[in-house]
Short mmCIF file of C-alpha atoms in Angstrom, two decimals:
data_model
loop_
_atom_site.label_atom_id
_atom_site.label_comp_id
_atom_site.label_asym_id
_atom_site.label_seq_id
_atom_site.Cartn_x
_atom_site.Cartn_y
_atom_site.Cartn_z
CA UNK W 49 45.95 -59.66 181.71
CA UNK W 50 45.15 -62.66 179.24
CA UNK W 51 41.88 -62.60 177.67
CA UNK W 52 39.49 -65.46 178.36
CA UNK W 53 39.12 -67.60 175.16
CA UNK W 54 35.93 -68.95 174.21
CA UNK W 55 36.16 -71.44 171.41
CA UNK W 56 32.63 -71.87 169.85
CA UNK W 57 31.67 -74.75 167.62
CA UNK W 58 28.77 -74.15 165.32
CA UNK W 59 29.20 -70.15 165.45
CA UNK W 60 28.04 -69.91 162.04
CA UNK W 61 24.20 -71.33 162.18
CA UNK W 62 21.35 -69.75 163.19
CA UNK W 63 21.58 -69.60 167.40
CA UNK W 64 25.75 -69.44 166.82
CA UNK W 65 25.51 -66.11 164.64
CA UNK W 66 23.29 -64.32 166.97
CA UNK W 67 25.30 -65.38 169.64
CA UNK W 68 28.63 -63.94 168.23
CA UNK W 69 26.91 -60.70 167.84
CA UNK W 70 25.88 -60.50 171.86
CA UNK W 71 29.05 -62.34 173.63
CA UNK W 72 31.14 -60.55 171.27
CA UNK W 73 30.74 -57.42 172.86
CA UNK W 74 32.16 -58.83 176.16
CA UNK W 75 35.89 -58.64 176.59
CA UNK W 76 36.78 -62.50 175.64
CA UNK W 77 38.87 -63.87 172.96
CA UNK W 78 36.75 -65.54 170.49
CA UNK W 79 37.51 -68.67 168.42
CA UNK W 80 34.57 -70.15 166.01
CA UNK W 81 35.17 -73.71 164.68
CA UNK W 82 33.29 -74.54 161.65
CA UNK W 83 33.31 -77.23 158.70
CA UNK W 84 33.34 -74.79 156.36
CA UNK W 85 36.47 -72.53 154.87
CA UNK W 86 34.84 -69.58 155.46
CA UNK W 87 33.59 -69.01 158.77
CA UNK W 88 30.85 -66.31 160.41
CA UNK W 89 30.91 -62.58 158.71
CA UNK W 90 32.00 -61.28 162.22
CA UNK W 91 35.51 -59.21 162.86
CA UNK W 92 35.33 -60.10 166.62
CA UNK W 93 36.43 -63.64 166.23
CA UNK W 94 39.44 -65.79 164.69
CA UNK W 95 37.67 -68.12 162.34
CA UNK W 96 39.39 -72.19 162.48
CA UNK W 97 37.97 -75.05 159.85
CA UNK W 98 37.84 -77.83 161.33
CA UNK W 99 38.76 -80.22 158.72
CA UNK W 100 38.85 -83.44 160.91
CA UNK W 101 37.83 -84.21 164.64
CA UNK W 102 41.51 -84.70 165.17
CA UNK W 103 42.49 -81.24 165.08
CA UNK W 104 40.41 -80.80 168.13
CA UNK W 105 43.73 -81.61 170.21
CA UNK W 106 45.63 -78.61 168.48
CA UNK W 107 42.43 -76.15 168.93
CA UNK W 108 41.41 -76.21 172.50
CA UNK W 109 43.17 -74.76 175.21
CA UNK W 110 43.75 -75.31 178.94
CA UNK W 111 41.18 -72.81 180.76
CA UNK W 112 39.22 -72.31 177.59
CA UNK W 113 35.32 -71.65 177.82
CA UNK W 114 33.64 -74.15 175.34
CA UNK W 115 30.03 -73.61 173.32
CA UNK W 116 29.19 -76.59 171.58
CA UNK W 117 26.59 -75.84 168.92
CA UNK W 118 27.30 -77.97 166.01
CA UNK W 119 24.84 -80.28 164.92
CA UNK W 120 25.13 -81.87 161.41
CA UNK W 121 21.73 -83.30 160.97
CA UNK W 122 18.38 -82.25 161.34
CA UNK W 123 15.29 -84.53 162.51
CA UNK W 124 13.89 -84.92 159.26
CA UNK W 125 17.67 -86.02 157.29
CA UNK W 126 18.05 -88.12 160.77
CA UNK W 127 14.89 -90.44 159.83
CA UNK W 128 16.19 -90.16 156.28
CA UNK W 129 19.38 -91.66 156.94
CA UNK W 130 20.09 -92.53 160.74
CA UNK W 131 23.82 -94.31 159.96
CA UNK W 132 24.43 -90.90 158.74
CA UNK W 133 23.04 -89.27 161.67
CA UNK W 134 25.42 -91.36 163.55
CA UNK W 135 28.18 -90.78 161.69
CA UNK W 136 28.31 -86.98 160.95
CA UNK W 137 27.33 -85.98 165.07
CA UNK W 138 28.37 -88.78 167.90
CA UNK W 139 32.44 -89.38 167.05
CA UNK W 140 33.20 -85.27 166.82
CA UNK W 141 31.02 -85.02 170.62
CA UNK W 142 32.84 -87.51 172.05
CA UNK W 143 36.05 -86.81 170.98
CA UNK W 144 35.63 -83.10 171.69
CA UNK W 145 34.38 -84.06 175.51
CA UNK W 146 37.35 -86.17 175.37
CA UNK W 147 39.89 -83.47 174.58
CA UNK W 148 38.14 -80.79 176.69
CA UNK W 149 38.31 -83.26 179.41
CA UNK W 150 42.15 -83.93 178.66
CA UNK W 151 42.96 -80.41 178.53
CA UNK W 152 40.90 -79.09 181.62
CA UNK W 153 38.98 -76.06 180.00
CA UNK W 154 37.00 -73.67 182.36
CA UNK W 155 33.36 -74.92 180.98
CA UNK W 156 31.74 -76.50 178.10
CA UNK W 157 28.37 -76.05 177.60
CA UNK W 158 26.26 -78.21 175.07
CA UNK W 159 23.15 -77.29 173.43
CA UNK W 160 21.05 -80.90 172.94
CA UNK W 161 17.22 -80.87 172.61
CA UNK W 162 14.60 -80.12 174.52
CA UNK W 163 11.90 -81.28 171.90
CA UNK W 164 13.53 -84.69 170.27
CA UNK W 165 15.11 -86.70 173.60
CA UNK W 166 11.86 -86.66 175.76
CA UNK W 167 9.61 -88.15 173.05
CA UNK W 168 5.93 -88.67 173.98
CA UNK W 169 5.15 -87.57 177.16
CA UNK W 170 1.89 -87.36 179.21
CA UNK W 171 2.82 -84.70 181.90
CA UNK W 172 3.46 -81.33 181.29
CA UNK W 173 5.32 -79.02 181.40
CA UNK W 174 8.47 -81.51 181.41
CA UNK W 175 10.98 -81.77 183.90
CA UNK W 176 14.62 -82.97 183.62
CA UNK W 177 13.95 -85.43 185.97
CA UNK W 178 11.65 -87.31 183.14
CA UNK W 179 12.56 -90.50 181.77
CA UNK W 180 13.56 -89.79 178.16
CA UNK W 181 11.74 -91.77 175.05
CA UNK W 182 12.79 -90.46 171.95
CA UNK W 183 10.82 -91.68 168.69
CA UNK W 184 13.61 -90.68 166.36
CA UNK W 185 17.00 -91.06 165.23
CA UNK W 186 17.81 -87.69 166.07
CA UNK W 187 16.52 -87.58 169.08
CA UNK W 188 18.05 -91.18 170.50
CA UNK W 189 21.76 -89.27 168.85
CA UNK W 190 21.10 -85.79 170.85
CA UNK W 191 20.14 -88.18 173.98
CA UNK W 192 23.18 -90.63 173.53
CA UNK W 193 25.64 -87.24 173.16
CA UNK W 194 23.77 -86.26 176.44
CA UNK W 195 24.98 -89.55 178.16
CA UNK W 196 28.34 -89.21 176.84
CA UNK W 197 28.85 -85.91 178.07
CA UNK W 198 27.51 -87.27 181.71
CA UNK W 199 30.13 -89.93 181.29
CA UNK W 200 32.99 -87.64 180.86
CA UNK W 201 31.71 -85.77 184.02
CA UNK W 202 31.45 -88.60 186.15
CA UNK W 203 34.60 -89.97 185.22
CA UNK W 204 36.85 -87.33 184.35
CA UNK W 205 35.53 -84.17 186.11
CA UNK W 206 34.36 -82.53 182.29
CA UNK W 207 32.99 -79.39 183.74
CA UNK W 208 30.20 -79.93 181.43
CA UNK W 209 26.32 -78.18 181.46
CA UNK W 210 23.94 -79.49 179.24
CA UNK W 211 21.45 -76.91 177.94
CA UNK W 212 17.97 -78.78 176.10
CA UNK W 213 16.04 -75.79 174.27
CA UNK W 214 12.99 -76.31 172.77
CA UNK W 215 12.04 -74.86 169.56
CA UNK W 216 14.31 -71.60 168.58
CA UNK W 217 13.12 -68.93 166.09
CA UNK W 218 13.21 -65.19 165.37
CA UNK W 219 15.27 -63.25 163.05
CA UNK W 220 17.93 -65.05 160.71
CA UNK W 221 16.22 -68.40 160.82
CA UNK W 222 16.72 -69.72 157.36
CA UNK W 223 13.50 -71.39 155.95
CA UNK W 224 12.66 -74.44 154.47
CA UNK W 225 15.17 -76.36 156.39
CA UNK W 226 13.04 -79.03 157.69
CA UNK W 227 12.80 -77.46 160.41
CA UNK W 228 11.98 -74.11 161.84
CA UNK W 229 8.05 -73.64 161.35
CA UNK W 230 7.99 -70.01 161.78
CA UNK W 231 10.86 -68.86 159.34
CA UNK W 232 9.26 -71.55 157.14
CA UNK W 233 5.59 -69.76 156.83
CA UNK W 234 6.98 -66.74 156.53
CA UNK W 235 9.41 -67.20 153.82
CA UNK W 236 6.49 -69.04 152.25
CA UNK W 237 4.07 -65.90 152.55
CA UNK W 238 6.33 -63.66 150.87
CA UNK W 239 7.38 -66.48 148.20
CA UNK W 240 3.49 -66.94 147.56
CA UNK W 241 4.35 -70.54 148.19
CA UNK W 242 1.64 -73.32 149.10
CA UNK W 243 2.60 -73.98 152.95
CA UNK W 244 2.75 -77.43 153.95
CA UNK W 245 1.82 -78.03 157.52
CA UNK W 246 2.63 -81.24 159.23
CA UNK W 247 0.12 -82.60 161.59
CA UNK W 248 -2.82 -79.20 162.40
CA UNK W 249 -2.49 -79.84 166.42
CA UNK W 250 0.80 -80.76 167.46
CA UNK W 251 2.53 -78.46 169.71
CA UNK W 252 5.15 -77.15 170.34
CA UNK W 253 6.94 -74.53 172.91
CA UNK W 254 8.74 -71.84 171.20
CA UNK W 255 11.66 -69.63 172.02
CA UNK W 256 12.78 -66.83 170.93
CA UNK W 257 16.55 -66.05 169.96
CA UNK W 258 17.45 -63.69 172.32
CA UNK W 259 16.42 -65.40 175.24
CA UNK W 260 17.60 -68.74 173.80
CA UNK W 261 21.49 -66.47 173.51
CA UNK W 262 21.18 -65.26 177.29
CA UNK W 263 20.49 -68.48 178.61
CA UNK W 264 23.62 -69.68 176.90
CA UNK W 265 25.23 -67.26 178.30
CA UNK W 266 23.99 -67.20 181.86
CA UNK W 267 24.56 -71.44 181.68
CA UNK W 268 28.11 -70.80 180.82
CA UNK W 269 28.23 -68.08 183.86
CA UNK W 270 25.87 -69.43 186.11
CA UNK W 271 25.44 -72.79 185.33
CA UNK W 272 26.34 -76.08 187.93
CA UNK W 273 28.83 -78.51 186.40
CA UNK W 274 27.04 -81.58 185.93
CA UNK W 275 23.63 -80.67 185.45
CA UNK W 276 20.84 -80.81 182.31
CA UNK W 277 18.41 -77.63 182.30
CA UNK W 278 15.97 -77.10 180.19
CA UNK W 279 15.52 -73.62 178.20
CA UNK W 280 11.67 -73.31 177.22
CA UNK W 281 8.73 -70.88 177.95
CA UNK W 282 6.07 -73.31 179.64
CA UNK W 283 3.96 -72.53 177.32
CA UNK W 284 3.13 -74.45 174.31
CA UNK W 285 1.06 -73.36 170.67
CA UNK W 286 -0.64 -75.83 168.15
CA UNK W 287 0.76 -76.04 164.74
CA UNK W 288 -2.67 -74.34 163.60
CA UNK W 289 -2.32 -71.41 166.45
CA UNK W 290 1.31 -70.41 165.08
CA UNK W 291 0.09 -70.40 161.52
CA UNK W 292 -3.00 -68.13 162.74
CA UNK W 293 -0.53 -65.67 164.02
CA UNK W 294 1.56 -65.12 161.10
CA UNK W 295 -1.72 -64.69 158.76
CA UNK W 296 -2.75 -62.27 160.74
CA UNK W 297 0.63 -59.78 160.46
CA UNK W 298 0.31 -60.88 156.89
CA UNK W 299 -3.29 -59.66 156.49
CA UNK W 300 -2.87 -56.48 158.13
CA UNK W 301 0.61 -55.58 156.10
CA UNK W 302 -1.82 -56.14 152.91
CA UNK W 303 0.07 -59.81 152.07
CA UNK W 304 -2.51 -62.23 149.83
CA UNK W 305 -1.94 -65.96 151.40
CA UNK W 306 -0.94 -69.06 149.43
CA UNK W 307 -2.41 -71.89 150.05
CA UNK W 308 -2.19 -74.35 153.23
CA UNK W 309 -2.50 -77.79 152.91
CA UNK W 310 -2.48 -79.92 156.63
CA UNK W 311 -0.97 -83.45 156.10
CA UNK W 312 -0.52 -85.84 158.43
CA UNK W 313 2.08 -85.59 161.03
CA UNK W 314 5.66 -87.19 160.19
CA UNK W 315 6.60 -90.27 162.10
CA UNK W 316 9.48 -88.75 163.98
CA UNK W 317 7.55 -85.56 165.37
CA UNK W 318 6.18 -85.73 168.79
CA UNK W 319 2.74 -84.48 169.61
CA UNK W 320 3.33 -82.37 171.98
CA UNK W 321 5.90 -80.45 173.51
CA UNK W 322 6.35 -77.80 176.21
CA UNK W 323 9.35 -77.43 178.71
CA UNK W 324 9.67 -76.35 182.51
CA UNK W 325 12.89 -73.80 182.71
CA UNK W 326 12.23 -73.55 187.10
CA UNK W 327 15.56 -75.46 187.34
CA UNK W 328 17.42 -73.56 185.13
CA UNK W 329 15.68 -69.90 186.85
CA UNK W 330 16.83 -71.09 190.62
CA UNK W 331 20.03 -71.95 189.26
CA UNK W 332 20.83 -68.64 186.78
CA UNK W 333 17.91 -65.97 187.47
CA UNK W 334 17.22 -66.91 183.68
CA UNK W 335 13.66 -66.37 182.21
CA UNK W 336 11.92 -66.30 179.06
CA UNK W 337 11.51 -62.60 178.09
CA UNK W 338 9.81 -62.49 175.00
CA UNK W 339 6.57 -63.41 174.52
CA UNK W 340 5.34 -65.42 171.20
CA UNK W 341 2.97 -62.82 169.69
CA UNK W 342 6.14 -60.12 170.59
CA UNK W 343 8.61 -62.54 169.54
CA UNK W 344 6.71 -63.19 166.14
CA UNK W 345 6.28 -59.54 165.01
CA UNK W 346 9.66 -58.94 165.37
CA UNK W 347 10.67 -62.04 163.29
CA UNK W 348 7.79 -60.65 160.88
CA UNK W 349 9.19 -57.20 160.74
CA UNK W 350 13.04 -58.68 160.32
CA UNK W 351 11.75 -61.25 157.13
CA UNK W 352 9.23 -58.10 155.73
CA UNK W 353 13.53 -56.43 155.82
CA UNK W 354 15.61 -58.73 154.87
CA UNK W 355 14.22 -61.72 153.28
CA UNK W 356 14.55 -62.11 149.49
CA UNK W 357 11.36 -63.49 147.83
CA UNK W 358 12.26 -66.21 145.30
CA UNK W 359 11.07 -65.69 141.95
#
């Protein structure tokens, strides 16, 4: 019997490597499209570069499962340069709907934002069902990639779920990326590196890894063609409550802190931010598993391992 391939774009990132590691215990082929010439350290999968979107015709299969990960911008390079934004995400997501709609794959799901495309909002927690107003070039990209991939649904049956998680982190997040508070005080603890905090209150809902990798999963098992869930907790924490947190696994493993200096919030970051997942649950059985103060001891305890202060 032939193996089910699933091609996954963006395997080698953060959410994409600790995805390989789960789904690549399950009996699928996998196939990990990446940028780069050297792809994921992981002997379960065949490793393609991608070295232009038109190759995309020659990669995917009929009947293949599709995980779209890749994103080449972050929000903070986005506001830097939105042209480039443009340029580097929207044609390679609407060519690869294009070809996945052309070659009738099994699924596709996309991973957009659950943070970025809503904006400001005044209710809470948010629902799908809320009019998006995104206050950033990033976001209005991840939004316009959303509407593209409705498009190809509408109009040429792309078996398509859109997945919007809010803010990922646990172990493997690299810090100082622009984004990724968590990996980024941290890294900063054990660097004995001032930490720059932008904007004391905002908040944000945060996920951890594993259950951000099972709701992929269950979306591309469980998940209705057509739809947009959101993957978040419910719950949200300040800026100021996160950084509480980590001092206080810091103080108690005997770790001196650097300074923090609170600075205004950047333009593009929304105050607040915290996600309903009750779609997604009556659709896939999915829920958030770990909690944050679980979730951020064992990020702690992976960094305290594996991370390599700078000198």
């Amino acid at each position: 019997m032939k193996k089910q391939r699933c091609v996954i774009f963006g395997g080698g990132g953060f959410i994409g490597n600790n995805l390989l590691a789960d789904i690549g215990k399950s009996e699928k082929k996998l196939v990990v499209v990446g940028i780069s010439k050297q792809g994921p350290n992981n002997s379960n999968c065949q490793y393609i570069q991608l070295k232009k979107i038109e190759d995309l015709e020659n990669i995917i299969e009929k009947d293949d499962e599709v995980i779209n990960l890749s994103y080449a911008t972050v929000p903070k390079t986005s506001f830097e340069n939105p042209i480039d934004d443009v340029e580097k995400n929207l044609p390679f997501a609407v060519k690869l709907f294009s070809v996945c709609a052309a070659k009738k794959i099994k699924k596709i799901i996309h991973l957009s934002s659950g943070g970025a495309v809503y904006g400001e909002q005044k209710h809470f927690p948010i629902i799908e069902q809320t009019v998006c107003r995104p206050i950033s070039p990033y976001g209005i990209s991840k939004q316009t990639i959303d509407s593209y991939a409705h498009f190809f649904y509408q109009l040429y049956q792309l078996p398509v779920v859109v997945l919007r998680p809010s803010n990922a982190y646990g172990p493997g997040q690299i810090a100082y990326k622009g984004q990724g508070l968590i990996a980024t005080v941290m890294a900063s603890i054990l660097d004995k590196k001032e930490i720059t905090i932008h904007g004391q209150k905002n908040i944000r809902d945060y996920v951890f890894i594993e259950d951000i990798v099972r709701a992929i999963i269950a979306g591309l098992k469980k998940g209705k063609i057509g739809k947009i869930y959101n993957i978040g907790t419910g719950q949200g924490a300040s800026n100021q409550i996160i950084v509480e947190k980590i001092k206080a696994l810091a103080i108690r493993d005997g770790f001196s802190l650097p300074k923090i200096n609170i600075i205004l919030p950047r333009p593009f970051d929304v105050s607040k931010n915290i996600l309903s997942y009750r779609r997604f649950l009556k659709d896939t059985d999915w829920r958030p598993e770990i909690n944050l103060d679980e979730g951020l001891q064992k990020t702690w305890t992976w960094f305290l391992k594996n991370y390599h202060p700078k000198s």
